[in-house]
């Protein structure tokens, strides 16, 4: 069976046909569109279906935003995506619109082991809850449970909960960010913008001087990408320390989520940032922060932790939700 699926974000919209065969899924005819260049999702789908052939019987879409009764206002984009409107425009009878991280959670069973990087092998509990966390433009979170043989994804806006500092350095970071934005959330720090805020805080704290090469690299490009690249290189102290603090916070927040869901089935890191800083995540710091939750260190040490390397995870999941 084929399902039309899409991953809709403020910057780009990816659309594909997903073919299901038993427990496997494959992507066909993937097209990516600049979201801001189109007036609506329906406009993009009309363009896609003109070349992709007849519309299938079902469609699923993961969207960046809260979904209420099949309707969502897209974050950072003046679109409203509504199941009924999409159905009318495309002639597809069964349409599902879900949050993008709910979609990503539904996609986890369709990601093969070659597209996963194991950070902690652990020992998964059969049928145990699974959780997904992913830093990117913001911080997404979701859960996945089994009930009567069915997988059910649990939506969450947990990325917008208050950040809890663990030590004097993070106390200082909270004060620094609070002066700029007021409330300090996990989402504010575990994102591309968050990495730049951490760098700016450490620079203001004078732990090291900003190097001339990094300052030049900042001109006209993505500062977070510059920080992560130089931080992974290891030669520049300020970017290295910024990346280390980011990774430590990421591990701690992932550990918190594992406890909240009691995710004995596993923790998965999605989003765009994790694959780009994989070398840093593979070091000891992430897992040390993940496990450092007395009295539950042993529980957390048994939970498998994996990074999802497949960028099409939300498309698989959106299709699976409709399928």
Short mmCIF file of C-alpha atoms in Angstrom, two decimals:
data_model
loop_
_atom_site.label_atom_id
_atom_site.label_comp_id
_atom_site.label_asym_id
_atom_site.label_seq_id
_atom_site.Cartn_x
_atom_site.Cartn_y
_atom_site.Cartn_z
CA UNK A 1 0.00 0.00 0.00
CA UNK A 2 1.20 3.51 -0.83
CA UNK A 3 0.65 6.52 1.41
CA UNK A 4 1.29 10.19 0.62
CA UNK A 5 3.39 11.70 3.40
CA UNK A 6 4.90 15.04 4.26
CA UNK A 7 7.23 16.67 6.79
CA UNK A 8 6.15 20.32 7.04
CA UNK A 9 8.40 22.91 8.64
CA UNK A 10 8.89 26.65 8.58
CA UNK A 11 11.83 26.43 6.19
CA UNK A 12 11.08 23.46 3.95
CA UNK A 13 8.37 20.93 3.17
CA UNK A 14 9.30 17.40 2.11
CA UNK A 15 6.68 15.28 0.34
CA UNK A 16 6.97 11.63 -0.73
CA UNK A 17 5.08 8.46 -1.45
CA UNK A 18 5.79 5.75 1.11
CA UNK A 19 5.31 2.11 0.15
CA UNK A 20 4.43 -0.29 2.98
CA UNK A 21 5.18 -3.98 2.64
CA UNK A 22 4.67 -5.94 5.85
CA UNK A 23 6.81 -4.33 8.52
CA UNK A 24 8.98 -2.48 6.02
CA UNK A 25 8.55 0.91 4.39
CA UNK A 26 10.38 2.61 1.52
CA UNK A 27 10.29 6.14 0.17
CA UNK A 28 9.48 6.93 -3.46
CA UNK A 29 9.53 10.23 -5.36
CA UNK A 30 10.76 12.48 -2.56
CA UNK A 31 10.47 16.20 -3.37
CA UNK A 32 11.49 19.14 -1.16
CA UNK A 33 9.91 22.59 -1.48
CA UNK A 34 10.75 25.95 0.15
CA UNK A 35 7.78 26.45 2.46
CA UNK A 36 7.80 30.24 2.31
CA UNK A 37 7.61 30.10 -1.49
CA UNK A 38 4.09 28.65 -1.37
CA UNK A 39 0.81 29.95 -0.02
CA UNK A 40 -0.31 26.66 1.52
CA UNK A 41 0.34 22.94 1.85
CA UNK A 42 -2.49 22.31 -0.61
CA UNK A 43 -0.59 24.31 -3.24
CA UNK A 44 2.52 22.16 -2.75
CA UNK A 45 0.53 18.91 -2.85
CA UNK A 46 -1.17 19.98 -6.09
CA UNK A 47 2.23 20.60 -7.66
CA UNK A 48 3.59 17.29 -6.35
CA UNK A 49 0.63 15.14 -7.43
CA UNK A 50 0.70 16.55 -10.97
CA UNK A 51 3.95 14.68 -11.54
CA UNK A 52 3.67 11.83 -9.01
CA UNK A 53 0.60 10.23 -10.53
CA UNK A 54 -2.77 9.34 -8.98
CA UNK A 55 -3.33 10.25 -5.34
CA UNK A 56 -3.27 7.27 -2.94
CA UNK A 57 -6.10 6.44 -0.57
CA UNK A 58 -4.38 7.80 2.55
CA UNK A 59 -2.07 10.65 3.50
CA UNK A 60 -0.24 11.69 6.67
CA UNK A 61 1.59 14.92 7.52
CA UNK A 62 3.88 15.83 10.38
CA UNK A 63 3.79 19.54 11.14
CA UNK A 64 5.90 21.84 13.29
CA UNK A 65 3.28 22.99 15.77
CA UNK A 66 0.57 21.85 18.16
CA UNK A 67 -2.23 19.86 16.50
CA UNK A 68 -5.77 20.10 17.86
CA UNK A 69 -8.51 17.98 16.28
CA UNK A 70 -6.60 17.59 13.04
CA UNK A 71 -5.79 21.27 12.64
CA UNK A 72 -2.52 23.13 13.21
CA UNK A 73 -1.04 26.58 12.87
CA UNK A 74 2.50 26.01 11.58
CA UNK A 75 5.27 27.47 13.71
CA UNK A 76 7.20 30.24 11.89
CA UNK A 77 4.93 30.02 8.82
CA UNK A 78 1.55 31.67 8.09
CA UNK A 79 -0.13 28.38 7.21
CA UNK A 80 -3.02 26.52 8.75
CA UNK A 81 -2.98 22.81 7.93
CA UNK A 82 -6.36 21.11 8.33
CA UNK A 83 -7.16 17.47 7.60
CA UNK A 84 -10.51 18.28 6.01
CA UNK A 85 -9.11 21.02 3.77
CA UNK A 86 -6.29 18.77 2.58
CA UNK A 87 -8.77 15.96 1.89
CA UNK A 88 -10.98 18.26 -0.18
CA UNK A 89 -8.05 19.67 -2.15
CA UNK A 90 -6.45 16.31 -2.97
CA UNK A 91 -9.43 13.97 -3.10
CA UNK A 92 -7.71 11.70 -0.53
CA UNK A 93 -10.30 10.19 1.79
CA UNK A 94 -8.12 9.44 4.82
CA UNK A 95 -5.83 12.28 5.97
CA UNK A 96 -3.92 12.52 9.25
CA UNK A 97 -2.23 15.70 10.51
CA UNK A 98 0.01 15.16 13.54
CA UNK A 99 2.83 16.95 15.34
CA UNK A 100 6.22 16.41 13.66
CA UNK A 101 7.71 14.69 16.71
CA UNK A 102 4.68 12.47 17.09
CA UNK A 103 5.34 11.56 13.45
CA UNK A 104 9.00 10.91 14.24
CA UNK A 105 7.98 8.61 17.11
CA UNK A 106 5.72 6.59 14.80
CA UNK A 107 8.64 6.33 12.38
CA UNK A 108 11.07 4.69 14.82
CA UNK A 109 9.98 1.07 14.09
CA UNK A 110 10.72 1.64 10.38
CA UNK A 111 14.33 2.78 10.83
CA UNK A 112 16.79 -0.03 10.18
CA UNK A 113 19.78 -0.70 12.44
CA UNK A 114 22.18 0.72 9.84
CA UNK A 115 20.52 4.12 10.28
CA UNK A 116 20.99 4.12 14.05
CA UNK A 117 24.13 4.88 16.06
CA UNK A 118 24.27 3.19 19.45
CA UNK A 119 25.48 5.40 22.29
CA UNK A 120 24.49 2.96 25.06
CA UNK A 121 23.55 -0.64 24.21
CA UNK A 122 21.49 -1.14 27.35
CA UNK A 123 18.91 -3.89 27.53
CA UNK A 124 15.47 -2.94 26.21
CA UNK A 125 12.43 -4.13 28.12
CA UNK A 126 10.04 -5.91 25.77
CA UNK A 127 7.05 -3.63 25.24
CA UNK A 128 8.62 -0.91 27.40
CA UNK A 129 7.90 2.76 26.68
CA UNK A 130 10.14 4.54 24.18
CA UNK A 131 10.93 8.24 24.10
CA UNK A 132 12.31 10.50 21.40
CA UNK A 133 14.13 13.80 21.90
CA UNK A 134 15.62 15.98 19.20
CA UNK A 135 17.43 19.30 19.13
CA UNK A 136 17.22 21.30 15.92
CA UNK A 137 15.58 24.65 15.26
CA UNK A 138 13.93 23.94 18.62
CA UNK A 139 13.65 20.95 20.95
CA UNK A 140 11.11 18.25 20.19
CA UNK A 141 9.97 15.43 22.45
CA UNK A 142 7.50 12.54 22.17
CA UNK A 143 6.76 9.12 23.61
CA UNK A 144 5.75 5.78 22.09
CA UNK A 145 3.92 3.03 23.95
CA UNK A 146 2.36 -0.31 23.06
CA UNK A 147 -1.25 -1.10 23.95
CA UNK A 148 -3.08 -4.25 22.89
CA UNK A 149 -0.63 -4.81 20.05
CA UNK A 150 -0.82 -1.25 18.73
CA UNK A 151 1.84 1.48 18.91
CA UNK A 152 0.53 4.79 20.23
CA UNK A 153 2.60 7.99 20.06
CA UNK A 154 2.22 10.50 22.87
CA UNK A 155 2.48 14.17 21.95
CA UNK A 156 4.53 16.50 24.11
CA UNK A 157 5.55 20.14 24.31
CA UNK A 158 8.05 19.19 27.01
CA UNK A 159 10.83 21.07 25.25
CA UNK A 160 9.23 24.26 26.53
CA UNK A 161 9.50 23.29 30.20
CA UNK A 162 11.77 25.30 32.50
CA UNK A 163 15.47 24.48 32.33
CA UNK A 164 16.90 23.21 35.63
CA UNK A 165 20.57 24.17 36.16
CA UNK A 166 22.73 21.55 37.89
CA UNK A 167 25.84 23.51 38.94
CA UNK A 168 27.25 27.04 39.31
CA UNK A 169 28.21 27.28 35.63
CA UNK A 170 24.65 26.53 34.55
CA UNK A 171 23.35 28.92 37.23
CA UNK A 172 25.37 31.62 35.47
CA UNK A 173 24.07 30.52 32.07
CA UNK A 174 20.48 30.84 33.28
CA UNK A 175 21.13 34.36 34.58
CA UNK A 176 22.77 35.29 31.27
CA UNK A 177 19.90 33.97 29.13
CA UNK A 178 17.21 35.32 31.47
CA UNK A 179 18.48 38.87 30.91
CA UNK A 180 17.83 38.43 27.20
CA UNK A 181 14.60 36.44 27.16
CA UNK A 182 13.12 36.21 30.67
CA UNK A 183 12.05 32.59 31.03
CA UNK A 184 14.73 29.97 30.28
CA UNK A 185 13.50 26.68 28.80
CA UNK A 186 15.14 23.48 27.57
CA UNK A 187 14.13 24.51 24.05
CA UNK A 188 15.95 27.82 24.41
CA UNK A 189 19.25 26.05 25.14
CA UNK A 190 18.98 22.80 23.16
CA UNK A 191 18.72 24.28 19.69
CA UNK A 192 20.96 25.95 17.15
CA UNK A 193 20.25 29.28 18.81
CA UNK A 194 20.96 27.67 22.18
CA UNK A 195 24.48 26.67 21.14
CA UNK A 196 25.20 30.29 20.19
CA UNK A 197 23.81 31.50 23.53
CA UNK A 198 26.07 29.06 25.39
CA UNK A 199 29.05 30.31 23.36
CA UNK A 200 28.18 33.95 24.07
CA UNK A 201 27.82 33.20 27.78
CA UNK A 202 31.20 31.49 27.98
CA UNK A 203 32.81 34.32 26.01
CA UNK A 204 31.29 36.88 28.40
CA UNK A 205 32.53 34.75 31.31
CA UNK A 206 36.06 35.10 29.86
CA UNK A 207 36.95 31.42 30.07
CA UNK A 208 38.80 32.01 26.80
CA UNK A 209 39.15 34.68 24.14
CA UNK A 210 37.28 34.47 20.87
CA UNK A 211 39.75 33.51 18.16
CA UNK A 212 40.12 35.65 15.07
CA UNK A 213 39.45 32.65 12.80
CA UNK A 214 36.13 31.91 14.52
CA UNK A 215 35.10 35.58 14.44
CA UNK A 216 35.79 35.68 10.68
CA UNK A 217 33.88 32.45 10.14
CA UNK A 218 30.82 33.95 11.86
CA UNK A 219 30.46 36.59 9.14
CA UNK A 220 27.53 35.84 6.88
CA UNK A 221 26.95 32.24 7.97
CA UNK A 222 25.22 30.05 10.57
CA UNK A 223 26.98 30.73 13.88
CA UNK A 224 25.86 27.42 15.39
CA UNK A 225 27.41 25.51 12.49
CA UNK A 226 30.67 27.41 12.98
CA UNK A 227 30.73 26.67 16.71
CA UNK A 228 30.01 22.97 16.26
CA UNK A 229 32.57 22.61 13.46
CA UNK A 230 35.36 24.34 15.38
CA UNK A 231 34.31 22.64 18.62
CA UNK A 232 34.57 19.21 17.02
CA UNK A 233 37.97 20.17 15.65
CA UNK A 234 39.11 20.61 19.25
CA UNK A 235 41.76 23.30 18.66
CA UNK A 236 39.70 26.33 19.65
CA UNK A 237 39.02 26.35 23.39
CA UNK A 238 35.95 28.59 23.44
CA UNK A 239 34.00 26.63 20.82
CA UNK A 240 35.19 23.35 22.36
CA UNK A 241 33.86 24.33 25.79
CA UNK A 242 30.58 25.60 24.30
CA UNK A 243 30.02 22.28 22.56
CA UNK A 244 30.93 20.35 25.71
CA UNK A 245 28.38 22.28 27.78
CA UNK A 246 25.73 21.82 25.08
CA UNK A 247 26.37 18.04 25.04
CA UNK A 248 26.26 17.84 28.83
CA UNK A 249 22.92 19.68 28.96
CA UNK A 250 21.58 17.49 26.14
CA UNK A 251 22.49 14.34 28.08
CA UNK A 252 20.89 15.62 31.26
CA UNK A 253 17.62 16.63 29.58
CA UNK A 254 17.49 13.28 27.73
CA UNK A 255 17.93 11.52 31.07
CA UNK A 256 15.09 13.57 32.55
CA UNK A 257 12.84 12.54 29.66
CA UNK A 258 13.80 8.88 30.11
CA UNK A 259 12.71 9.11 33.76
CA UNK A 260 9.48 10.93 32.92
CA UNK A 261 8.40 8.21 30.47
CA UNK A 262 10.25 5.42 32.31
CA UNK A 263 11.56 4.69 28.81
CA UNK A 264 12.81 1.16 29.38
CA UNK A 265 12.19 0.42 25.69
CA UNK A 266 14.85 2.92 24.67
CA UNK A 267 15.72 6.58 24.14
CA UNK A 268 16.21 7.89 20.60
CA UNK A 269 17.87 11.15 19.62
CA UNK A 270 16.34 12.66 16.49
CA UNK A 271 16.42 16.18 15.12
CA UNK A 272 18.99 17.80 12.90
CA UNK A 273 21.78 18.52 15.38
CA UNK A 274 22.62 15.07 16.81
CA UNK A 275 23.98 13.54 13.57
CA UNK A 276 26.11 16.65 13.00
CA UNK A 277 27.77 16.46 16.43
CA UNK A 278 27.85 12.68 16.64
CA UNK A 279 31.54 12.56 17.57
CA UNK A 280 30.87 14.74 20.61
CA UNK A 281 27.86 12.64 21.64
CA UNK A 282 29.96 9.48 21.44
CA UNK A 283 32.34 10.81 24.10
CA UNK A 284 31.73 10.06 27.78
CA UNK A 285 30.11 13.38 28.68
CA UNK A 286 26.64 12.80 27.19
CA UNK A 287 26.09 9.45 28.92
CA UNK A 288 27.61 10.67 32.20
CA UNK A 289 25.03 13.45 32.27
CA UNK A 290 22.27 11.08 31.11
CA UNK A 291 22.89 8.64 33.98
CA UNK A 292 23.68 11.12 36.75
CA UNK A 293 20.21 11.02 38.34
CA UNK A 294 20.50 9.50 41.82
CA UNK A 295 18.94 7.22 42.92
CA UNK A 296 18.18 5.99 39.37
CA UNK A 297 21.66 5.63 37.87
CA UNK A 298 21.25 1.86 37.45
CA UNK A 299 17.88 2.18 35.71
CA UNK A 300 19.26 4.75 33.26
CA UNK A 301 22.37 2.67 32.59
CA UNK A 302 20.13 -0.19 31.39
CA UNK A 303 18.19 1.93 28.89
CA UNK A 304 19.37 1.70 25.25
CA UNK A 305 20.27 5.11 23.79
CA UNK A 306 20.54 5.58 20.02
CA UNK A 307 20.98 8.44 17.56
CA UNK A 308 18.69 8.35 14.50
CA UNK A 309 20.75 9.05 11.38
CA UNK A 310 17.86 8.80 8.91
CA UNK A 311 16.68 12.34 7.98
CA UNK A 312 13.37 10.96 6.71
CA UNK A 313 12.17 9.67 10.09
CA UNK A 314 9.17 12.09 10.26
CA UNK A 315 8.06 11.10 6.75
CA UNK A 316 8.04 7.40 7.64
CA UNK A 317 6.11 8.19 10.79
CA UNK A 318 3.55 10.49 9.18
CA UNK A 319 2.86 7.80 6.60
CA UNK A 320 2.64 5.12 9.31
CA UNK A 321 0.09 7.18 11.25
CA UNK A 322 -2.17 7.27 8.19
CA UNK A 323 -1.41 3.65 7.23
#
